């Protein structure tokens, strides 16, 4: 049974989330004392965190940064802040996904189930098994992508990628110079595209572009307006 930690100060919404996720068989850890969020995190060791932004004392972005110092646990942000800048900030600080409130129950459960499946399910286990057997690297135009460590490197610099950044980068390298539609990329990230906010993909692409720029590869992910993206190495 996977354990989900809910950090949400709206009591009614917190109870609704808990009931919905419990019905899917998840064990719920709902934070009620916002003086002890970090302590509760350390004690419970959750498999996934649902994290609100507007919280008492410290906001969700603060906790996202704190959690990332100790763990790579998936973090799903839920917030009424719907600007692209807010989403970029949260994902830059380590969040894996961002859901804008108010959201349909179907969207919420689909994203949570997909995140658990991609992180801990059969596909994740198969990927881990393969990477244990072979330290396989994908190479394109001087970039080396390590499937075992989630790192991308040139001859002089190594940068660690998030899970979503790695999946995007792998898709781009394996299909360099080919157009990848937004739907294809969304399915690679979350196993489906129907319930995913299009801005979430844009935010992840923006973050990946930033890391490629740090390696000296500017403007190699090109936008094909109305279609998707192409990795022009």
CSV table of C-alpha atoms in Angstrom, one decimal, residues 52-147:
chain,number,residue,atom,x,y,z
A,52,UNK,CA,-0.7,23.1,-1.4
A,53,UNK,CA,1.1,26.4,-1.9
A,54,UNK,CA,-0.9,28.8,0.4
A,55,UNK,CA,-0.1,27.3,3.9
A,56,UNK,CA,0.2,28.8,7.4
A,57,UNK,CA,3.7,29.9,8.5
A,58,UNK,CA,5.6,28.8,5.3
A,59,UNK,CA,4.3,28.3,1.8
A,60,UNK,CA,4.4,25.1,-0.2
A,61,UNK,CA,7.4,26.2,-2.3
A,62,UNK,CA,9.4,26.4,0.9
A,63,UNK,CA,8.5,22.9,1.8
A,64,UNK,CA,9.2,21.7,-1.7
A,65,UNK,CA,12.7,23.0,-1.4
A,66,UNK,CA,13.1,21.4,2.0
A,67,UNK,CA,11.8,18.0,0.9
A,68,UNK,CA,14.2,18.0,-2.1
A,69,UNK,CA,17.2,18.2,0.2
A,70,UNK,CA,16.4,14.8,1.7
A,71,UNK,CA,14.3,12.9,-0.8
A,72,UNK,CA,13.3,12.4,-4.5
A,73,UNK,CA,9.7,11.5,-3.5
A,74,UNK,CA,7.2,12.7,-6.1
A,75,UNK,CA,5.6,16.0,-5.3
A,76,UNK,CA,2.3,17.1,-6.8
A,77,UNK,CA,1.4,20.8,-6.2
A,78,UNK,CA,-2.2,21.9,-5.9
A,79,UNK,CA,-2.8,25.6,-6.0
A,80,UNK,CA,-5.3,28.3,-7.0
A,81,UNK,CA,-2.4,30.2,-8.5
A,82,UNK,CA,-2.8,29.6,-12.2
A,83,UNK,CA,-0.1,31.6,-13.8
A,84,UNK,CA,2.7,30.0,-15.8
A,85,UNK,CA,5.2,31.8,-13.5
A,86,UNK,CA,3.8,30.1,-10.4
A,87,UNK,CA,4.0,26.7,-12.1
A,88,UNK,CA,7.6,27.3,-13.3
A,89,UNK,CA,8.7,28.4,-9.8
A,90,UNK,CA,7.2,25.3,-8.1
A,91,UNK,CA,8.7,22.9,-10.7
A,92,UNK,CA,12.1,24.7,-10.5
A,93,UNK,CA,12.0,24.0,-6.8
A,94,UNK,CA,11.5,20.3,-7.4
A,95,UNK,CA,7.8,19.6,-7.9
A,96,UNK,CA,6.9,16.9,-10.4
A,97,UNK,CA,3.4,18.1,-11.3
A,98,UNK,CA,1.1,21.1,-10.7
A,99,UNK,CA,-2.7,21.0,-10.6
A,100,UNK,CA,-4.7,24.2,-10.6
A,101,UNK,CA,-7.6,24.5,-8.2
A,102,UNK,CA,-10.5,24.0,-8.5
A,103,UNK,CA,-9.9,20.7,-10.3
A,104,UNK,CA,-12.2,17.8,-11.4
A,105,UNK,CA,-11.9,14.7,-9.2
A,106,UNK,CA,-11.0,12.7,-12.4
A,107,UNK,CA,-8.0,14.9,-13.1
A,108,UNK,CA,-6.7,14.7,-9.6
A,109,UNK,CA,-7.0,10.9,-9.3
A,110,UNK,CA,-5.6,10.3,-12.8
A,111,UNK,CA,-2.5,12.4,-12.1
A,112,UNK,CA,-1.9,10.8,-8.7
A,113,UNK,CA,-2.4,7.2,-10.1
A,114,UNK,CA,-0.2,8.0,-13.1
A,115,UNK,CA,2.6,9.4,-10.9
A,116,UNK,CA,2.5,6.4,-8.6
A,117,UNK,CA,2.5,4.0,-11.6
A,118,UNK,CA,5.4,5.7,-13.3
A,119,UNK,CA,7.5,5.9,-10.1
A,120,UNK,CA,6.8,2.6,-8.4
A,121,UNK,CA,4.7,0.4,-10.8
A,122,UNK,CA,5.7,-2.4,-13.2
A,123,UNK,CA,7.1,0.0,-15.7
A,124,UNK,CA,9.4,1.6,-13.1
A,125,UNK,CA,10.6,-1.8,-11.9
A,126,UNK,CA,11.3,-2.9,-15.5
A,127,UNK,CA,13.3,0.2,-16.1
A,128,UNK,CA,15.3,-0.2,-12.9
A,129,UNK,CA,16.1,-3.9,-13.8
A,130,UNK,CA,17.4,-2.9,-17.2
A,131,UNK,CA,19.5,0.0,-15.9
A,132,UNK,CA,21.1,-2.3,-13.2
A,133,UNK,CA,22.2,-4.7,-16.0
A,134,UNK,CA,23.7,-2.1,-18.3
A,135,UNK,CA,25.0,1.4,-17.5
A,136,UNK,CA,23.5,2.6,-20.8
A,137,UNK,CA,24.1,6.0,-22.2
A,138,UNK,CA,22.3,7.8,-25.0
A,139,UNK,CA,24.5,10.1,-27.0
A,140,UNK,CA,23.7,12.9,-29.4
A,141,UNK,CA,25.8,15.8,-30.6
A,142,UNK,CA,28.2,15.7,-27.7
A,143,UNK,CA,25.5,15.2,-25.0
A,144,UNK,CA,25.5,12.0,-23.0
A,145,UNK,CA,22.4,10.9,-21.1
A,146,UNK,CA,22.9,8.4,-18.4
A,147,UNK,CA,19.8,6.2,-17.8
